[in-house]
Amino acid sequence: MPIAPKTKRNIHRIIPFAIIWLILGWINLFTQEAVTLNTNLNPSSAISITTEVFLFANFALIVVSLLVGAIEVLWLDKLFNKKNFSKKIIYKLVFYTLFLLLVILITFPIAAAIESETSLFSAVIWTKFVNFISSIEFASTMVSISFSLFVSLLYFEISENIGHGVLMNFFTGKYHRPIEEKRIFMFTDMKSSTTIAEQMGHIQYFELLKAYYNDFSDAIVRFSGEIYQYIGDEIVISWKYDNEEQLTNAISCFFAMKKDLLKKTKWYQSNFGIVPTFKAGLHAGTVTTGEIGALRKEIIFTGDVLNTTSRIQGLCNELNVDLLVSQEIVTPTLSKNKYVIEPMGTVVLKGKEESKPLFTIKQLEYERVQ
């Protein structure tokens, strides 16, 4: 059974916690052993590193870091979502420090029992535990884990701000040299945004945009989309184009976004006095992808496909439809997914010499909801 895109995304966001903690843990252990010449200088409170203890420590580190990552991704980040960056880091460090203190109090006796090859309930173990709590080793352990925690949280915040996929591409150098790839693009645009902004004022309109973008997030993640750009009230969403399933994902994403906005009708009416609606253009083709910029690095797409998608989206009002797609998007697969494809004629796009057949796509279930 394939993993759902949302679950896959969360897994990819959690795994870096384990990688960061393991690497920093190994560095700390290597430094400690190098300084002490692999000698336990305080056996009454510190645990000697045997093969069994090392394996247990790695296992515990992986489990705890994945647990921290899961708490962060699935709960805590949402809890502090409205706090600024510095406050989020401070609040989270306090929470996790208390959490990790509890973890140390649980794992130390187990590691001590493994080292001494005795029962966990032995008096020797608990005497060593009491000595550890009041020793420099305890303080050192807390500092080491807190640093690993800080680095992983910092990575997570940066990743969330610029996009996990973008950050990973920078690290792997995937687009250090430009490459050609096939992609699907969706340009969405809020209807009557200029009039709405004038009626609301800039501050309230900005709050509307934040809610509007947020309500699209679940659909975009669910159908494997990637946010390429926010441009005012316009969002550019992209998909890798390897097979027809991704075309279906792009169309399904559009209708899921529409449906999610409809669910919030009363909320938008109550908070802003209007219910935002949007139109979208879809097109697919080959782009050149690569890193660009000297003062600020960014991964960008270049190619005629972006200009064409923008022009297609610009015709939605003229043709009185919410969704307009090119011939490249229309496939037999779509008809099998409860979509109705309606030709809108052949149009010469602005700035183009050749004419292009365009289509609108309707979803029967969506039309009934309307």
Short mmCIF file of C-alpha atoms in Angstrom, two decimals:
data_model
loop_
_atom_site.label_atom_id
_atom_site.label_comp_id
_atom_site.label_asym_id
_atom_site.label_seq_id
_atom_site.Cartn_x
_atom_site.Cartn_y
_atom_site.Cartn_z
CA MET A 1 0.00 0.00 0.00
CA PRO A 2 1.58 3.33 -1.06
CA ILE A 3 2.33 5.93 1.61
CA ALA A 4 0.07 9.00 1.48
CA PRO A 5 1.91 12.18 0.34
CA LYS A 6 1.13 13.94 3.64
CA THR A 7 2.56 11.04 5.66
CA LYS A 8 5.60 10.86 3.38
CA ARG A 9 6.20 14.60 3.83
CA ASN A 10 5.99 14.30 7.62
CA ILE A 11 8.46 11.39 7.58
CA HIS A 12 10.89 13.48 5.52
CA ARG A 13 10.53 16.32 8.04
CA ILE A 14 11.13 14.03 11.05
CA ILE A 15 14.12 11.99 9.80
CA PRO A 16 16.61 14.94 9.83
CA PHE A 17 16.20 15.10 13.62
CA ALA A 18 17.68 11.59 13.93
CA ILE A 19 20.49 12.35 11.47
CA ILE A 20 21.48 15.59 13.24
CA TRP A 21 21.38 14.01 16.69
CA LEU A 22 23.42 10.99 15.62
CA ILE A 23 26.13 13.05 13.92
CA LEU A 24 26.46 15.49 16.82
CA GLY A 25 26.36 12.60 19.32
CA TRP A 26 29.22 10.83 17.54
CA ILE A 27 31.24 14.06 17.37
CA ASN A 28 30.71 14.65 21.10
CA LEU A 29 31.65 11.04 21.96
CA PHE A 30 34.77 11.16 19.77
CA THR A 31 35.87 14.44 21.37
CA GLN A 32 35.25 13.12 24.87
CA GLU A 33 37.12 9.88 24.27
CA ALA A 34 40.03 11.71 22.60
CA VAL A 35 40.40 14.11 25.54
CA THR A 36 40.21 11.36 28.20
CA LEU A 37 42.30 8.92 26.12
CA ASN A 38 39.40 6.46 26.24
CA THR A 39 39.59 6.30 30.05
CA ASN A 40 36.67 6.66 32.48
CA LEU A 41 38.01 9.35 34.84
CA ASN A 42 35.03 9.19 37.18
CA PRO A 43 33.68 5.61 37.30
CA SER A 44 31.47 6.37 40.33
CA SER A 45 29.19 8.58 38.18
CA ALA A 46 30.15 8.15 34.53
CA ILE A 47 29.46 5.14 32.32
CA SER A 48 32.32 3.50 30.44
CA ILE A 49 31.78 3.12 26.71
CA THR A 50 31.57 -0.57 25.93
CA THR A 51 30.24 -2.01 22.67
CA GLU A 52 26.91 -2.81 24.32
CA VAL A 53 26.61 0.65 25.89
CA PHE A 54 27.52 2.31 22.55
CA LEU A 55 24.84 0.34 20.69
CA PHE A 56 22.23 1.10 23.35
CA ALA A 57 23.17 4.80 23.31
CA ASN A 58 22.76 4.94 19.53
CA PHE A 59 19.42 3.15 19.69
CA ALA A 60 18.17 5.45 22.46
CA LEU A 61 19.40 8.51 20.56
CA ILE A 62 17.56 7.49 17.39
CA VAL A 63 14.32 6.71 19.24
CA VAL A 64 14.38 9.92 21.30
CA SER A 65 15.30 12.14 18.34
CA LEU A 66 12.54 10.64 16.19
CA LEU A 67 10.12 11.15 19.08
CA VAL A 68 11.24 14.78 19.39
CA GLY A 69 10.83 15.20 15.63
CA ALA A 70 7.33 13.72 15.73
CA ILE A 71 6.30 15.97 18.63
CA GLU A 72 7.71 18.97 16.78
CA VAL A 73 6.17 18.24 13.38
CA LEU A 74 2.79 16.91 14.49
CA TRP A 75 2.04 19.04 17.55
CA LEU A 76 4.42 21.60 19.04
CA ASP A 77 5.15 23.59 15.88
CA LYS A 78 1.41 24.13 15.37
CA LEU A 79 1.01 25.13 19.03
CA PHE A 80 3.57 27.95 18.70
CA ASN A 81 2.80 28.74 15.08
CA LYS A 82 1.84 32.37 15.75
CA LYS A 83 4.97 33.15 17.79
CA ASN A 84 7.96 34.84 16.17
CA PHE A 85 11.10 32.85 15.36
CA SER A 86 13.12 33.69 18.52
CA LYS A 87 10.18 33.10 20.90
CA LYS A 88 9.40 29.78 19.24
CA ILE A 89 12.96 28.59 19.73
CA ILE A 90 13.03 29.68 23.40
CA TYR A 91 9.64 28.13 24.28
CA LYS A 92 10.52 24.91 22.53
CA LEU A 93 13.94 24.69 24.20
CA VAL A 94 12.31 25.02 27.63
CA PHE A 95 9.74 22.33 26.82
CA TYR A 96 12.27 19.94 25.32
CA THR A 97 14.84 20.50 28.07
CA LEU A 98 12.31 19.28 30.63
CA PHE A 99 11.35 16.42 28.33
CA LEU A 100 14.96 15.39 27.76
CA LEU A 101 15.74 15.63 31.45
CA LEU A 102 13.08 12.96 31.95
CA VAL A 103 14.62 10.88 29.14
CA ILE A 104 18.07 11.03 30.77
CA LEU A 105 16.61 9.97 34.12
CA ILE A 106 15.14 6.91 32.39
CA THR A 107 17.99 5.91 30.06
CA PHE A 108 20.96 6.40 32.43
CA PRO A 109 20.02 3.57 34.82
CA ILE A 110 19.46 1.25 31.84
CA ALA A 111 22.88 2.11 30.36
CA ALA A 112 24.50 1.67 33.78
CA ALA A 113 22.90 -1.77 34.15
CA ILE A 114 24.20 -2.77 30.69
CA GLU A 115 27.72 -1.54 31.58
CA SER A 116 27.88 -3.40 34.89
CA GLU A 117 25.96 -6.42 33.60
CA THR A 118 23.72 -6.36 36.65
CA SER A 119 20.05 -5.91 37.47
CA LEU A 120 18.40 -2.55 36.87
CA PHE A 121 17.18 -2.68 40.48
CA SER A 122 20.63 -3.21 41.96
CA ALA A 123 21.69 -0.74 44.67
CA VAL A 124 24.95 -0.15 42.75
CA ILE A 125 23.03 1.21 39.78
CA TRP A 126 21.02 3.68 41.81
CA THR A 127 24.03 4.83 43.81
CA LYS A 128 25.77 5.59 40.52
CA PHE A 129 22.61 7.34 39.31
CA VAL A 130 22.55 9.65 42.37
CA ASN A 131 26.26 10.42 41.85
CA PHE A 132 25.60 11.18 38.18
CA ILE A 133 22.84 13.70 38.95
CA SER A 134 25.25 15.81 41.01
CA SER A 135 28.27 15.40 38.71
CA ILE A 136 29.84 17.39 35.89
CA GLU A 137 28.97 14.51 33.56
CA PHE A 138 25.28 15.28 34.04
CA ALA A 139 25.80 18.94 33.18
CA SER A 140 27.91 17.93 30.18
CA THR A 141 25.22 15.53 28.95
CA MET A 142 22.51 18.21 29.26
CA VAL A 143 24.64 20.73 27.34
CA SER A 144 25.38 18.19 24.59
CA ILE A 145 21.74 17.16 24.16
CA SER A 146 20.53 20.78 24.36
CA PHE A 147 22.96 21.71 21.58
CA SER A 148 21.71 18.84 19.41
CA LEU A 149 18.17 19.96 20.13
CA PHE A 150 18.96 23.59 19.24
CA VAL A 151 20.61 22.63 15.93
CA SER A 152 17.73 20.32 14.94
CA LEU A 153 15.11 22.97 15.81
CA LEU A 154 17.07 25.61 13.92
CA TYR A 155 17.26 23.30 10.89
CA PHE A 156 13.53 22.62 11.14
CA GLU A 157 12.61 26.32 11.32
CA ILE A 158 14.83 27.18 8.33
CA SER A 159 13.43 24.22 6.42
CA GLU A 160 9.84 25.30 7.13
CA ASN A 161 10.57 28.85 6.02
CA ILE A 162 12.27 28.12 2.71
CA GLY A 163 10.76 24.68 2.07
CA HIS A 164 12.11 21.25 3.02
CA GLY A 165 12.59 20.19 -0.59
CA VAL A 166 14.43 23.42 -1.46
CA LEU A 167 16.77 23.06 1.53
CA MET A 168 17.55 19.43 0.71
CA ASN A 169 18.27 20.39 -2.90
CA PHE A 170 20.74 23.02 -1.68
CA PHE A 171 22.48 20.46 0.56
CA THR A 172 22.67 17.78 -2.12
CA GLY A 173 23.67 20.26 -4.83
CA LYS A 174 21.05 18.80 -7.17
CA TYR A 175 20.59 22.09 -9.02
CA HIS A 176 24.09 23.50 -8.58
CA ARG A 177 24.41 23.04 -12.32
CA PRO A 178 21.22 23.80 -14.30
CA ILE A 179 19.29 20.80 -15.57
CA GLU A 180 16.26 20.34 -17.79
CA GLU A 181 13.19 18.60 -16.38
CA LYS A 182 9.50 18.23 -17.17
CA ARG A 183 7.13 19.95 -14.76
CA ILE A 184 3.49 20.86 -14.31
CA PHE A 185 2.63 24.38 -13.18
CA MET A 186 -0.53 25.83 -11.67
CA PHE A 187 -0.89 29.59 -11.44
CA THR A 188 -3.71 30.56 -9.05
CA ASP A 189 -5.06 34.06 -8.58
CA MET A 190 -7.62 35.42 -6.09
CA LYS A 191 -10.63 36.93 -7.84
CA SER A 192 -11.26 40.67 -7.37
CA SER A 193 -8.22 40.95 -5.08
CA THR A 194 -7.62 44.65 -5.85
CA THR A 195 -11.19 45.59 -4.92
CA ILE A 196 -11.04 43.44 -1.77
CA ALA A 197 -7.75 45.03 -0.69
CA GLU A 198 -9.17 48.54 -1.18
CA GLN A 199 -12.28 47.71 0.85
CA MET A 200 -10.42 46.02 3.70
CA GLY A 201 -7.26 48.03 4.06
CA HIS A 202 -3.77 46.59 3.81
CA ILE A 203 -3.47 45.06 7.31
CA GLN A 204 -6.75 43.16 7.25
CA TYR A 205 -6.16 42.13 3.65
CA PHE A 206 -2.79 40.69 4.66
CA GLU A 207 -4.51 38.66 7.42
CA LEU A 208 -6.96 37.41 4.79
CA LEU A 209 -4.07 36.32 2.56
CA LYS A 210 -2.44 34.42 5.44
CA ALA A 211 -5.66 32.49 6.12
CA TYR A 212 -6.24 31.97 2.38
CA TYR A 213 -2.75 30.53 1.83
CA ASN A 214 -3.04 28.39 4.94
CA ASP A 215 -6.30 26.82 3.79
CA PHE A 216 -4.63 25.68 0.57
CA SER A 217 -1.78 23.94 2.37
CA ASP A 218 -3.49 20.64 3.13
CA ALA A 219 -4.63 20.10 -0.47
CA ILE A 220 -1.20 20.99 -1.87
CA VAL A 221 0.53 18.53 0.48
CA ARG A 222 -2.12 15.83 -0.07
CA PHE A 223 -1.60 15.90 -3.82
CA SER A 224 2.22 16.16 -3.76
CA GLY A 225 2.44 19.77 -4.95
CA GLU A 226 5.36 22.08 -4.24
CA ILE A 227 4.95 25.80 -3.57
CA TYR A 228 7.23 27.59 -6.02
CA GLN A 229 6.31 31.21 -5.33
CA TYR A 230 3.89 33.47 -3.52
CA ILE A 231 3.38 36.60 -5.63
CA GLY A 232 0.91 38.88 -3.88
CA ASP A 233 -2.39 37.03 -3.99
CA GLU A 234 -1.06 34.59 -6.59
CA ILE A 235 0.41 31.18 -5.77
CA VAL A 236 2.54 29.20 -8.21
CA ILE A 237 2.42 25.46 -7.52
CA SER A 238 4.58 22.89 -9.28
CA TRP A 239 4.70 19.12 -9.73
CA LYS A 240 7.37 16.86 -11.17
CA TYR A 241 6.04 15.40 -14.40
CA ASP A 242 7.06 11.77 -14.82
CA ASN A 243 3.67 10.19 -15.47
CA GLU A 244 -0.04 10.91 -15.92
CA GLU A 245 -0.74 10.40 -12.21
CA GLN A 246 0.91 13.76 -11.54
CA LEU A 247 -1.46 15.44 -14.01
CA THR A 248 -4.37 13.95 -12.09
CA ASN A 249 -2.80 15.15 -8.84
CA ALA A 250 -2.62 18.70 -10.17
CA ILE A 251 -6.30 18.72 -11.21
CA SER A 252 -7.38 17.03 -7.97
CA CYS A 253 -5.40 19.62 -6.02
CA PHE A 254 -7.34 22.45 -7.65
CA PHE A 255 -10.71 20.98 -6.69
CA ALA A 256 -9.51 20.10 -3.18
CA MET A 257 -8.42 23.72 -2.71
CA LYS A 258 -11.86 24.88 -3.88
CA LYS A 259 -13.55 22.45 -1.51
CA ASP A 260 -11.43 23.53 1.48
CA LEU A 261 -12.33 27.18 0.86
CA LEU A 262 -16.03 26.27 0.65
CA LYS A 263 -15.82 24.56 4.05
CA LYS A 264 -14.59 27.84 5.55
CA THR A 265 -17.34 30.00 4.01
CA LYS A 266 -18.97 30.94 7.34
CA TRP A 267 -15.59 31.56 8.97
CA TYR A 268 -14.42 33.93 6.22
CA GLN A 269 -17.78 35.71 6.21
CA SER A 270 -17.62 36.15 9.97
CA ASN A 271 -13.99 37.31 10.13
CA PHE A 272 -13.57 39.27 6.90
CA GLY A 273 -17.05 39.88 5.52
CA ILE A 274 -16.13 38.18 2.22
CA VAL A 275 -15.41 34.67 0.97
CA PRO A 276 -12.32 34.55 -1.29
CA THR A 277 -12.52 32.64 -4.54
CA PHE A 278 -9.82 31.96 -7.10
CA LYS A 279 -9.11 30.97 -10.67
CA ALA A 280 -6.25 28.89 -12.00
CA GLY A 281 -4.33 28.05 -15.17
CA LEU A 282 -2.51 24.74 -15.72
CA HIS A 283 0.17 23.85 -18.23
CA ALA A 284 3.07 21.38 -18.47
CA GLY A 285 6.38 21.34 -20.26
CA THR A 286 10.15 21.41 -20.03
CA VAL A 287 11.92 23.96 -17.83
CA THR A 288 15.53 24.65 -16.88
CA THR A 289 16.03 24.39 -13.13
CA GLY A 290 19.04 25.70 -11.24
CA GLU A 291 20.48 27.79 -8.41
CA ILE A 292 20.80 31.50 -9.04
CA GLY A 293 21.82 34.59 -7.08
CA ALA A 294 24.92 36.01 -5.41
CA LEU A 295 23.61 37.78 -2.28
CA ARG A 296 20.70 35.37 -1.89
CA LYS A 297 20.57 31.89 -3.36
CA GLU A 298 17.34 30.61 -4.87
CA ILE A 299 16.31 27.64 -6.98
CA ILE A 300 14.32 28.88 -9.96
CA PHE A 301 12.58 27.52 -13.05
CA THR A 302 12.98 29.20 -16.41
CA GLY A 303 11.25 28.42 -19.67
CA ASP A 304 8.33 29.32 -21.87
CA VAL A 305 6.03 26.99 -19.91
CA LEU A 306 5.82 29.50 -17.03
CA ASN A 307 4.90 32.42 -19.27
CA THR A 308 2.34 30.27 -21.07
CA THR A 309 0.74 29.12 -17.80
CA SER A 310 0.47 32.71 -16.63
CA ARG A 311 -1.19 33.74 -19.92
CA ILE A 312 -3.64 30.81 -19.67
CA GLN A 313 -4.62 31.79 -16.14
CA GLY A 314 -5.13 35.37 -17.33
CA LEU A 315 -7.86 34.21 -19.73
CA CYS A 316 -10.08 32.66 -17.03
CA ASN A 317 -12.15 35.83 -16.58
CA GLU A 318 -12.52 36.39 -20.29
CA LEU A 319 -13.75 32.83 -20.83
CA ASN A 320 -15.79 32.87 -17.59
CA VAL A 321 -14.26 29.76 -16.04
CA ASP A 322 -12.39 29.05 -12.78
CA LEU A 323 -10.00 26.54 -14.34
CA LEU A 324 -8.31 26.70 -17.71
CA VAL A 325 -5.81 24.12 -18.91
CA SER A 326 -3.69 23.47 -21.98
CA GLN A 327 -3.76 20.47 -24.31
CA GLU A 328 -0.70 19.11 -22.47
CA ILE A 329 -2.80 18.63 -19.32
CA VAL A 330 -5.70 16.80 -20.98
CA THR A 331 -5.29 13.02 -20.95
CA PRO A 332 -7.68 10.03 -21.13
CA THR A 333 -6.85 9.34 -17.47
CA LEU A 334 -8.69 12.46 -16.34
CA SER A 335 -12.00 11.26 -17.80
CA LYS A 336 -11.73 8.14 -15.66
CA ASN A 337 -11.47 10.23 -12.48
CA LYS A 338 -14.94 11.83 -12.56
CA TYR A 339 -13.74 14.85 -14.52
CA VAL A 340 -15.59 16.41 -17.44
CA ILE A 341 -13.34 18.05 -20.05
CA GLU A 342 -14.90 20.88 -22.04
CA PRO A 343 -13.07 22.50 -24.99
CA MET A 344 -12.92 26.32 -24.83
CA GLY A 345 -11.67 26.86 -28.35
CA THR A 346 -8.31 27.72 -29.82
CA VAL A 347 -6.82 30.97 -28.52
CA VAL A 348 -3.80 33.05 -29.49
CA LEU A 349 -2.10 33.83 -26.19
CA LYS A 350 -0.74 37.30 -25.54
CA GLY A 351 2.83 37.59 -26.80
CA LYS A 352 2.59 34.30 -28.71
CA GLU A 353 2.36 33.75 -32.45
CA GLU A 354 0.78 30.31 -32.49
CA SER A 355 -2.72 29.54 -31.27
CA LYS A 356 -3.31 27.07 -28.45
CA PRO A 357 -6.36 24.87 -27.75
CA LEU A 358 -7.64 25.41 -24.20
CA PHE A 359 -10.01 23.43 -22.02
CA THR A 360 -11.85 23.75 -18.76
CA ILE A 361 -12.30 20.79 -16.45
CA LYS A 362 -15.25 20.20 -14.17
CA GLN A 363 -15.72 17.69 -11.41
CA LEU A 364 -19.25 16.33 -11.14
CA GLU A 365 -19.16 16.01 -7.36
CA TYR A 366 -17.78 19.52 -7.04
CA GLU A 367 -20.48 20.91 -9.32
CA ARG A 368 -23.18 19.34 -7.11
CA VAL A 369 -21.63 20.94 -4.02
CA GLN A 370 -21.74 24.29 -5.80
#
